[in-house]
Amino acid sequence: MDESQGLILHSDYPDFATSNIDGRVTPAGYETSQFPGLGLPGLKKRGHGSRSWIKIDQDGSSKVLELDKVTIMRHCSLPARDLRLLDPLFIYPSTILGRDKAIVVSLEQIRCIITADEVILMNSLDGCVIQYNAELCKRLQINKDQADDLPFEFKALELALELTCMSLDAQVQDLEMEIYPVVDELASNISTLNLERVRRFKGHLLALTQRVQKVRDEIEHLMDDDGDMAEMYLTEKKERADAYSFGDVDVQSNNAGEPRVLFHSAPVSPVKSSSGFQKLQRSFSSMTASKHGSLMSSSENAENIDQLEMLLEAYFVVIDNTLSKLSSLKEYIDDTEDFINIKLGDVQNQLIQFELLLTAATFVATIFAVVAGIFGMNFSSSIFDYPSAFTWVLLITGVACGIMYVSFILYFRHKRLFPS
């Protein structure tokens, strides 16, 4: 694998603008100010500044390039909105777009443009990007001399899907190893610290679920649309375009050798006659090419779509399995939360039962205190002539209060406010 650092420009990409007069664009994508006395900054960064990209060819060689958006748009025939999906300054969900001459791939950290001949990968220090570059070059070099029915763009797309699915699945496994012990500990010991840890992990779980769900939806959307899958077969479209252009050249060369018959009675300008003849031949060749292309596409597109559909279906199963793991993990957390709520509800019921008992006891004790308070008043009564009368009053009041308290308990049990 041929890797190089620094500024390496390929012949397919035009040079940058080098004019720096009167506030024009400089090679680094900056603009010089022509009003230095007004306190304006000397350099103003433009929106299409150059970035570092990695270009991977079909033979497995890679080069580091410094390219701006305009150069990539012209080279790959892409609109500016597609390149915004690859901009790391913007947060966009995972997307796979099929265009006329390229496939725009934005899967997690892997952001690249796949054409029929090369892969333009956004350079980054992320592990997935480094692994994608090394693995793709390795596979292309190994399979260089081997016959493979899978086109180049599908090989690059397959590796992007593979690394994305592996990365998401690894993140799910790490999250499972962290969440399960914390949730089990929370179920046995309800504390503020454990609740905070589970809340934080649940936030990570929801964010990861959204990312996995978006990748799954994007693959499912491609599988459901035959037109998008047919649009992604770049090698076939390139070969067909080359065949059409080669057929046009053959038709023009054959017609150039035919003798021309001119009537002396009606002289014709050679410029007008040749231009009209060329237009007629061009229209005829385009009609034959379109008919030939329609016949070819009708027979080959079905096979190509099936080929791409099987590729997407394989990784759809993988990402769907990953999403199932996240769903199971979320259900486990929800079940634990329900168990905790039931446990807290039981504790709350016990507190309510204790409060009822305490309220009933307070009511009974209040009655006893009222009786004692009445006899403690300073009034004359014949009952005070008997020394043992006060003792009997206290005994009778105490027994009556005890019977009343037992009656409360029996009533609560009858109403099933207390367990039997």
CSV table of C-alpha atoms in Angstrom, one decimal:
chain,number,residue,atom,x,y,z
A,1,MET,CA,0.0,0.0,0.0
A,2,ASP,CA,1.5,3.3,-1.1
A,3,GLU,CA,0.8,5.9,1.5
A,4,SER,CA,2.2,9.4,1.5
A,5,GLN,CA,1.8,12.5,3.7
A,6,GLY,CA,1.5,16.1,2.8
A,7,LEU,CA,0.1,17.7,-0.3
A,8,ILE,CA,-0.3,15.3,-3.2
A,9,LEU,CA,-2.3,16.4,-6.1
A,10,HIS,CA,-3.6,13.9,-8.7
A,11,SER,CA,-3.8,14.8,-12.3
A,12,ASP,CA,-7.6,14.2,-12.3
A,13,TYR,CA,-8.1,17.1,-9.9
A,14,PRO,CA,-7.5,20.7,-11.1
A,15,ASP,CA,-5.1,23.1,-9.4
A,16,PHE,CA,-6.4,25.6,-6.9
A,17,ALA,CA,-6.8,29.3,-7.6
A,18,THR,CA,-3.6,31.2,-6.9
A,19,SER,CA,-4.7,34.7,-7.4
A,20,ASN,CA,-4.5,36.9,-4.3
A,21,ILE,CA,-5.1,40.4,-5.7
A,22,ASP,CA,-7.9,42.6,-4.4
A,23,GLY,CA,-9.3,40.1,-1.9
A,24,ARG,CA,-9.5,37.1,-4.2
A,25,VAL,CA,-9.1,33.4,-3.3
A,26,THR,CA,-5.7,32.1,-2.3
A,27,PRO,CA,-4.6,28.4,-2.5
A,28,ALA,CA,-5.5,27.7,1.1
A,29,GLY,CA,-9.1,28.8,0.5
A,30,TYR,CA,-8.8,32.3,2.2
A,31,GLU,CA,-9.7,35.7,1.1
A,32,THR,CA,-7.4,38.8,1.5
A,33,SER,CA,-9.0,42.0,2.5
A,34,GLN,CA,-8.6,45.1,0.3
A,35,PHE,CA,-9.6,47.4,3.2
A,36,PRO,CA,-6.8,47.0,5.8
A,37,GLY,CA,-7.4,50.4,7.4
A,38,LEU,CA,-11.0,49.5,8.5
A,39,GLY,CA,-9.8,47.0,11.0
A,40,LEU,CA,-11.1,44.0,9.1
A,41,PRO,CA,-9.2,40.7,9.5
A,42,GLY,CA,-6.5,40.1,7.0
A,43,LEU,CA,-7.7,36.6,6.1
A,44,LYS,CA,-11.3,35.4,5.8
A,45,LYS,CA,-11.9,31.7,5.6
A,46,ARG,CA,-14.3,30.7,2.9
A,47,GLY,CA,-17.0,28.0,3.1
A,48,HIS,CA,-15.3,25.8,0.6
A,49,GLY,CA,-11.9,25.5,2.3
A,50,SER,CA,-9.8,22.5,1.5
A,51,ARG,CA,-9.8,19.4,3.6
A,52,SER,CA,-7.6,16.3,3.9
A,53,TRP,CA,-8.9,13.3,1.9
A,54,ILE,CA,-7.6,9.8,1.2
A,55,LYS,CA,-7.9,8.6,-2.4
A,56,ILE,CA,-8.0,4.8,-2.8
A,57,ASP,CA,-7.7,3.4,-6.3
A,58,GLN,CA,-8.8,0.0,-7.7
A,59,ASP,CA,-5.4,-1.5,-7.4
A,60,GLY,CA,-5.3,-0.8,-3.6
A,61,SER,CA,-3.0,2.2,-3.6
A,62,SER,CA,-3.9,5.2,-1.4
A,63,LYS,CA,-2.8,8.8,-1.5
A,64,VAL,CA,-3.5,11.8,0.8
A,65,LEU,CA,-5.0,14.8,-1.0
A,66,GLU,CA,-5.9,18.3,-0.1
A,67,LEU,CA,-9.2,19.0,-1.9
A,68,ASP,CA,-11.9,21.7,-1.6
A,69,LYS,CA,-15.6,21.2,-2.1
A,70,VAL,CA,-15.7,22.7,-5.6
A,71,THR,CA,-13.1,20.3,-6.8
A,72,ILE,CA,-14.9,17.3,-5.4
A,73,MET,CA,-18.2,18.5,-6.7
A,74,ARG,CA,-16.8,18.9,-10.3
A,75,HIS,CA,-14.9,15.6,-10.2
A,76,CYS,CA,-17.8,13.5,-8.8
A,77,SER,CA,-20.7,15.5,-10.2
A,78,LEU,CA,-22.3,16.0,-6.8
A,79,PRO,CA,-24.4,18.8,-5.5
A,80,ALA,CA,-23.2,20.8,-2.5
A,81,ARG,CA,-26.0,19.4,-0.2
A,82,ASP,CA,-24.5,15.9,-0.6
A,83,LEU,CA,-21.1,17.2,0.6
A,84,ARG,CA,-22.7,18.7,3.6
A,85,LEU,CA,-23.5,15.2,4.7
A,86,LEU,CA,-19.8,14.5,4.9
A,87,ASP,CA,-18.9,17.6,6.7
A,88,PRO,CA,-17.7,16.8,10.3
A,89,LEU,CA,-18.9,20.2,11.5
A,90,PHE,CA,-22.5,19.2,10.9
A,91,ILE,CA,-24.4,16.4,12.7
A,92,TYR,CA,-26.3,14.3,10.2
A,93,PRO,CA,-27.7,10.8,10.7
A,94,SER,CA,-26.3,7.9,8.7
A,95,THR,CA,-27.0,8.2,5.0
A,96,ILE,CA,-26.3,6.3,1.8
A,97,LEU,CA,-27.1,8.1,-1.4
A,98,GLY,CA,-26.8,6.8,-5.0
A,99,ARG,CA,-26.0,9.5,-7.6
A,100,ASP,CA,-25.2,9.4,-11.3
A,101,LYS,CA,-21.4,9.0,-10.9
A,102,ALA,CA,-20.9,8.3,-7.2
A,103,ILE,CA,-22.3,6.9,-4.0
A,104,VAL,CA,-22.2,9.2,-1.0
A,105,VAL,CA,-21.7,7.2,2.2
A,106,SER,CA,-22.0,8.7,5.7
A,107,LEU,CA,-22.0,5.8,8.2
A,108,GLU,CA,-20.9,6.9,11.7
A,109,GLN,CA,-17.3,8.0,11.3
A,110,ILE,CA,-16.8,6.6,7.8
A,111,ARG,CA,-17.6,9.4,5.4
A,112,CYS,CA,-16.6,8.8,1.8
A,113,ILE,CA,-17.5,9.2,-1.9
A,114,ILE,CA,-17.4,6.0,-3.9
A,115,THR,CA,-17.0,6.1,-7.7
A,116,ALA,CA,-16.5,3.4,-10.2
A,117,ASP,CA,-12.7,3.8,-10.1
A,118,GLU,CA,-11.8,5.2,-6.7
A,119,VAL,CA,-12.9,5.9,-3.1
A,120,ILE,CA,-12.4,9.4,-1.7
A,121,LEU,CA,-12.4,9.0,2.0
A,122,MET,CA,-12.4,11.9,4.5
A,123,ASN,CA,-9.1,11.7,6.4
A,124,SER,CA,-9.4,11.4,10.2
A,125,LEU,CA,-7.6,9.9,13.2
A,126,ASP,CA,-10.6,7.8,14.1
A,127,GLY,CA,-10.0,4.1,14.4
A,128,CYS,CA,-12.8,3.2,11.9
A,129,VAL,CA,-11.4,5.4,9.2
A,130,ILE,CA,-7.8,4.1,9.6
A,131,GLN,CA,-9.1,0.5,9.6
A,132,TYR,CA,-11.3,1.2,6.6
A,133,ASN,CA,-8.3,2.6,4.6
A,134,ALA,CA,-6.0,-0.3,5.6
A,135,GLU,CA,-8.6,-3.1,5.1
A,136,LEU,CA,-9.8,-1.8,1.7
A,137,CYS,CA,-6.3,-1.5,0.3
A,138,LYS,CA,-5.5,-4.9,1.6
A,139,ARG,CA,-8.5,-6.6,0.1
A,140,LEU,CA,-8.0,-4.8,-3.3
A,141,GLN,CA,-4.4,-5.9,-3.4
A,142,ILE,CA,-5.2,-9.5,-2.5
A,143,ASN,CA,-8.1,-9.7,-5.0
A,144,LYS,CA,-6.3,-7.8,-7.8
A,145,ASP,CA,-5.4,-10.9,-9.8
A,146,GLN,CA,-8.5,-12.9,-8.8
A,147,ALA,CA,-11.8,-12.9,-10.7
A,148,ASP,CA,-14.6,-11.3,-8.6
A,149,ASP,CA,-18.2,-10.7,-9.7
A,150,LEU,CA,-18.6,-8.0,-7.1
A,151,PRO,CA,-17.9,-4.5,-8.6
A,152,PHE,CA,-15.5,-2.1,-7.1
A,153,GLU,CA,-18.1,0.2,-5.6
A,154,PHE,CA,-19.9,-2.7,-3.9
A,155,LYS,CA,-16.6,-3.8,-2.4
A,156,ALA,CA,-16.1,-0.4,-0.9
A,157,LEU,CA,-19.7,-0.1,0.3
A,158,GLU,CA,-19.6,-3.6,1.8
A,159,LEU,CA,-16.6,-2.8,3.9
A,160,ALA,CA,-18.2,0.5,5.1
A,161,LEU,CA,-21.3,-1.4,6.2
A,162,GLU,CA,-19.2,-4.2,7.7
A,163,LEU,CA,-17.1,-1.8,9.8
A,164,THR,CA,-20.1,0.2,10.8
A,165,CYS,CA,-22.0,-2.8,12.0
A,166,MET,CA,-19.0,-4.2,13.8
A,167,SER,CA,-18.4,-0.9,15.6
A,168,LEU,CA,-22.0,-0.5,16.7
A,169,ASP,CA,-22.2,-4.1,17.8
A,170,ALA,CA,-19.0,-3.6,19.9
A,171,GLN,CA,-20.4,-0.5,21.5
A,172,VAL,CA,-23.6,-2.4,22.4
A,173,GLN,CA,-21.6,-5.2,24.0
A,174,ASP,CA,-19.6,-2.8,26.0
A,175,LEU,CA,-22.8,-1.1,27.1
A,176,GLU,CA,-24.3,-4.4,28.1
A,177,MET,CA,-21.2,-5.3,30.3
A,178,GLU,CA,-21.6,-1.9,32.1
A,179,ILE,CA,-25.4,-1.8,32.4
A,180,TYR,CA,-26.3,-5.2,33.7
A,181,PRO,CA,-24.2,-5.2,36.9
A,182,VAL,CA,-25.4,-1.6,37.7
A,183,VAL,CA,-29.1,-2.5,37.1
A,184,ASP,CA,-28.7,-5.7,39.3
A,185,GLU,CA,-27.2,-3.7,42.0
A,186,LEU,CA,-29.9,-1.1,41.9
A,187,ALA,CA,-32.6,-3.9,42.2
A,188,SER,CA,-31.0,-5.1,45.4
A,189,ASN,CA,-29.9,-1.7,46.8
A,190,ILE,CA,-32.0,1.3,45.9
A,191,SER,CA,-29.8,4.4,46.4
A,192,THR,CA,-29.4,7.8,44.9
A,193,LEU,CA,-25.9,6.9,43.5
A,194,ASN,CA,-27.2,3.7,41.7
A,195,LEU,CA,-30.2,5.6,40.3
A,196,GLU,CA,-27.9,8.3,38.9
A,197,ARG,CA,-25.7,5.7,37.3
A,198,VAL,CA,-28.7,3.9,35.7
A,199,ARG,CA,-30.1,7.2,34.5
A,200,ARG,CA,-26.7,8.1,32.8
A,201,PHE,CA,-26.5,4.7,31.1
A,202,LYS,CA,-30.1,4.9,29.9
A,203,GLY,CA,-29.2,8.1,28.2
A,204,HIS,CA,-26.3,6.4,26.4
A,205,LEU,CA,-28.6,3.5,25.5
A,206,LEU,CA,-31.2,5.8,23.9
A,207,ALA,CA,-28.6,7.7,21.9
A,208,LEU,CA,-27.0,4.4,20.6
A,209,THR,CA,-30.4,3.0,19.8
A,210,GLN,CA,-31.2,6.0,17.6
A,211,ARG,CA,-27.9,5.6,15.7
A,212,VAL,CA,-28.5,1.9,15.1
A,213,GLN,CA,-32.1,2.5,14.2
A,214,LYS,CA,-31.0,5.1,11.6
A,215,VAL,CA,-28.5,2.7,10.0
A,216,ARG,CA,-31.1,0.0,9.9
A,217,ASP,CA,-33.7,2.3,8.4
A,218,GLU,CA,-31.3,3.4,5.7
A,219,ILE,CA,-30.5,-0.1,4.6
A,220,GLU,CA,-34.1,-1.1,4.7
A,221,HIS,CA,-35.0,2.0,2.5
A,222,LEU,CA,-32.4,1.0,-0.1
A,223,MET,CA,-33.7,-2.6,-0.1
A,224,ASP,CA,-37.3,-1.4,-0.7
A,225,ASP,CA,-36.4,0.9,-3.6
A,226,ASP,CA,-35.2,-0.8,-6.8
A,227,GLY,CA,-34.4,2.5,-8.5
A,228,ASP,CA,-32.0,3.5,-5.8
A,229,MET,CA,-30.2,0.2,-5.9
A,230,ALA,CA,-30.0,0.3,-9.7
A,231,GLU,CA,-28.6,3.9,-9.5
A,232,MET,CA,-25.7,2.6,-7.3
A,233,TYR,CA,-24.3,0.3,-10.0
A,234,LEU,CA,-21.7,2.7,-11.2
A,235,THR,CA,-19.4,0.2,-13.0
A,236,GLU,CA,-22.2,-0.9,-15.3
A,237,LYS,CA,-23.2,2.7,-16.1
A,238,LYS,CA,-19.6,3.6,-16.8
A,239,GLU,CA,-19.1,0.7,-19.2
A,240,ARG,CA,-22.4,1.4,-20.9
A,241,ALA,CA,-21.4,5.1,-21.4
A,242,ASP,CA,-18.0,4.0,-22.8
A,243,ALA,CA,-19.7,1.6,-25.2
A,244,TYR,CA,-22.1,4.3,-26.4
A,245,SER,CA,-19.2,6.8,-27.0
A,246,PHE,CA,-17.2,4.1,-28.8
A,247,GLY,CA,-20.2,3.2,-31.0
A,248,ASP,CA,-20.7,6.9,-31.9
A,249,VAL,CA,-17.0,7.0,-33.0
A,250,ASP,CA,-17.5,3.9,-35.2
A,251,VAL,CA,-20.6,5.2,-36.8
A,252,GLN,CA,-18.9,8.5,-37.7
A,253,SER,CA,-15.8,6.8,-39.0
A,254,ASN,CA,-17.8,4.5,-41.2
A,255,ASN,CA,-19.9,7.3,-42.6
A,256,ALA,CA,-16.8,9.3,-43.4
A,257,GLY,CA,-15.7,6.7,-46.0
A,258,GLU,CA,-19.0,6.7,-47.9
A,259,PRO,CA,-19.0,8.6,-51.3
A,260,ARG,CA,-21.1,11.8,-51.4
A,261,VAL,CA,-23.4,12.5,-54.4
A,262,LEU,CA,-24.0,16.2,-55.1
A,263,PHE,CA,-26.3,17.6,-57.8
A,264,HIS,CA,-24.9,20.3,-60.0
A,265,SER,CA,-28.3,21.9,-60.3
A,266,ALA,CA,-28.5,22.6,-56.6
A,267,PRO,CA,-25.2,23.5,-55.1
A,268,VAL,CA,-25.1,23.1,-51.3
A,269,SER,CA,-22.8,24.8,-48.9
A,270,PRO,CA,-20.3,22.2,-47.6
A,271,VAL,CA,-20.5,23.6,-44.1
A,272,LYS,CA,-24.3,23.3,-43.8
A,273,SER,CA,-24.4,19.9,-45.5
A,274,SER,CA,-21.7,18.4,-43.2
A,275,SER,CA,-23.2,19.8,-40.1
A,276,GLY,CA,-26.7,18.6,-40.9
A,277,PHE,CA,-25.3,15.2,-41.8
A,278,GLN,CA,-23.5,15.0,-38.5
A,279,LYS,CA,-26.6,15.9,-36.6
A,280,LEU,CA,-28.6,13.3,-38.4
A,281,GLN,CA,-25.9,10.6,-37.7
A,282,ARG,CA,-25.7,11.8,-34.0
A,283,SER,CA,-29.4,11.5,-33.5
A,284,PHE,CA,-29.5,8.1,-35.2
A,285,SER,CA,-26.7,6.8,-33.1
A,286,SER,CA,-28.3,8.1,-29.9
A,287,MET,CA,-31.6,6.3,-30.8
A,288,THR,CA,-29.8,3.0,-31.5
A,289,ALA,CA,-27.8,3.4,-28.3
A,290,SER,CA,-30.8,4.1,-26.2
A,291,LYS,CA,-32.6,1.1,-27.6
A,292,HIS,CA,-29.6,-1.1,-27.1
A,293,GLY,CA,-29.1,0.3,-23.6
A,294,SER,CA,-32.7,-0.4,-22.6
A,295,LEU,CA,-32.5,-4.0,-23.8
A,296,MET,CA,-29.2,-4.5,-21.8
A,297,SER,CA,-30.5,-2.7,-18.7
A,298,SER,CA,-33.7,-4.8,-18.6
A,299,SER,CA,-31.8,-8.0,-18.5
A,300,GLU,CA,-28.8,-7.0,-16.4
A,301,ASN,CA,-30.4,-4.7,-13.8
A,302,ALA,CA,-32.5,-7.5,-12.3
A,303,GLU,CA,-29.3,-9.5,-11.7
A,304,ASN,CA,-27.4,-6.5,-10.4
A,305,ILE,CA,-30.2,-5.4,-8.1
A,306,ASP,CA,-30.5,-8.9,-6.7
A,307,GLN,CA,-26.7,-8.9,-6.1
A,308,LEU,CA,-26.8,-5.6,-4.2
A,309,GLU,CA,-30.0,-6.6,-2.4
A,310,MET,CA,-28.4,-9.8,-1.1
A,311,LEU,CA,-25.4,-7.7,0.1
A,312,LEU,CA,-27.6,-5.3,1.9
A,313,GLU,CA,-29.8,-8.0,3.3
A,314,ALA,CA,-26.8,-9.7,5.0
A,315,TYR,CA,-25.9,-6.5,6.9
A,316,PHE,CA,-29.5,-5.7,7.5
A,317,VAL,CA,-29.7,-9.0,9.5
A,318,VAL,CA,-26.6,-8.0,11.5
A,319,ILE,CA,-27.8,-4.5,12.3
A,320,ASP,CA,-31.2,-5.8,13.1
A,321,ASN,CA,-29.7,-8.3,15.6
A,322,THR,CA,-27.8,-5.4,17.2
A,323,LEU,CA,-31.0,-3.4,17.5
A,324,SER,CA,-32.6,-6.5,19.1
A,325,LYS,CA,-29.9,-6.5,21.7
A,326,LEU,CA,-30.6,-2.8,22.5
A,327,SER,CA,-34.3,-3.5,22.7
A,328,SER,CA,-33.7,-6.4,25.1
A,329,LEU,CA,-31.4,-4.2,27.2
A,330,LYS,CA,-34.0,-1.4,27.3
A,331,GLU,CA,-36.7,-4.0,28.3
A,332,TYR,CA,-34.5,-5.2,31.1
A,333,ILE,CA,-34.0,-1.7,32.4
A,334,ASP,CA,-37.8,-1.1,32.2
A,335,ASP,CA,-38.5,-4.3,34.0
A,336,THR,CA,-36.1,-3.3,36.7
A,337,GLU,CA,-37.7,0.1,37.0
A,338,ASP,CA,-41.1,-1.6,37.3
A,339,PHE,CA,-39.7,-3.9,40.0
A,340,ILE,CA,-38.3,-0.9,41.9
A,341,ASN,CA,-41.6,0.9,41.6
A,342,ILE,CA,-43.4,-2.1,43.0
A,343,LYS,CA,-40.9,-2.4,45.8
A,344,LEU,CA,-41.2,1.3,46.7
A,345,GLY,CA,-45.0,1.0,46.5
A,346,ASP,CA,-44.8,-1.9,49.0
A,347,VAL,CA,-42.7,0.2,51.4
A,348,GLN,CA,-45.1,3.0,51.0
A,349,ASN,CA,-48.0,0.7,51.9
A,350,GLN,CA,-46.3,-0.4,55.0
A,351,LEU,CA,-45.8,3.2,56.0
A,352,ILE,CA,-49.5,3.9,55.5
A,353,GLN,CA,-50.4,0.8,57.6
A,354,PHE,CA,-48.1,2.0,60.4
A,355,GLU,CA,-49.7,5.4,60.1
A,356,LEU,CA,-53.2,4.0,60.5
A,357,LEU,CA,-52.2,2.0,63.6
A,358,LEU,CA,-50.5,5.0,65.1
A,359,THR,CA,-53.6,7.2,64.4
A,360,ALA,CA,-55.9,4.7,66.0
A,361,ALA,CA,-53.7,4.4,69.0
A,362,THR,CA,-53.6,8.1,69.3
A,363,PHE,CA,-57.4,8.3,69.1
A,364,VAL,CA,-57.8,5.7,71.9
A,365,ALA,CA,-55.2,7.4,74.1
A,366,THR,CA,-56.9,10.7,73.6
A,367,ILE,CA,-60.2,9.2,74.9
A,368,PHE,CA,-58.4,7.9,78.0
A,369,ALA,CA,-56.7,11.3,78.5
A,370,VAL,CA,-60.1,13.0,78.3
A,371,VAL,CA,-61.6,10.8,81.0
A,372,ALA,CA,-58.6,11.4,83.2
A,373,GLY,CA,-58.8,15.1,82.6
A,374,ILE,CA,-62.4,15.2,83.5
A,375,PHE,CA,-61.7,13.6,86.9
A,376,GLY,CA,-58.9,16.0,87.4
A,377,MET,CA,-61.1,19.0,87.4
A,378,ASN,CA,-62.0,20.8,90.7
A,379,PHE,CA,-65.7,20.1,91.1
A,380,SER,CA,-67.7,18.5,93.9
A,381,SER,CA,-69.2,15.0,93.3
A,382,SER,CA,-70.3,12.1,95.4
A,383,ILE,CA,-68.0,9.7,93.6
A,384,PHE,CA,-65.0,11.3,95.3
A,385,ASP,CA,-66.4,10.0,98.7
A,386,TYR,CA,-65.3,6.5,97.7
A,387,PRO,CA,-61.4,6.1,97.6
A,388,SER,CA,-61.5,3.2,95.1
A,389,ALA,CA,-63.9,4.8,92.7
A,390,PHE,CA,-61.1,6.5,90.7
A,391,THR,CA,-59.3,3.2,90.3
A,392,TRP,CA,-62.4,1.6,88.9
A,393,VAL,CA,-62.9,4.5,86.5
A,394,LEU,CA,-59.4,4.1,85.1
A,395,LEU,CA,-59.8,0.3,84.7
A,396,ILE,CA,-63.1,0.6,82.9
A,397,THR,CA,-61.8,3.4,80.7
A,398,GLY,CA,-58.7,1.4,79.8
A,399,VAL,CA,-60.6,-1.7,79.0
A,400,ALA,CA,-63.0,0.3,76.8
A,401,CYS,CA,-60.1,1.9,75.0
A,402,GLY,CA,-58.5,-1.5,74.4
A,403,ILE,CA,-61.7,-2.9,73.0
A,404,MET,CA,-62.0,0.2,70.8
A,405,TYR,CA,-58.4,-0.2,69.5
A,406,VAL,CA,-59.0,-3.9,68.7
A,407,SER,CA,-62.2,-3.0,66.9
A,408,PHE,CA,-60.2,-0.6,64.7
A,409,ILE,CA,-57.8,-3.3,63.8
A,410,LEU,CA,-60.5,-5.7,62.9
A,411,TYR,CA,-62.2,-3.1,60.8
A,412,PHE,CA,-59.0,-2.3,58.9
A,413,ARG,CA,-58.5,-6.0,58.2
A,414,HIS,CA,-62.1,-6.4,57.1
A,415,LYS,CA,-61.6,-3.6,54.6
A,416,ARG,CA,-58.3,-5.3,53.5
A,417,LEU,CA,-56.2,-2.3,54.5
A,418,PHE,CA,-54.0,-4.7,56.5
A,419,PRO,CA,-52.7,-8.1,55.4
A,420,SER,CA,-54.5,-11.0,57.0
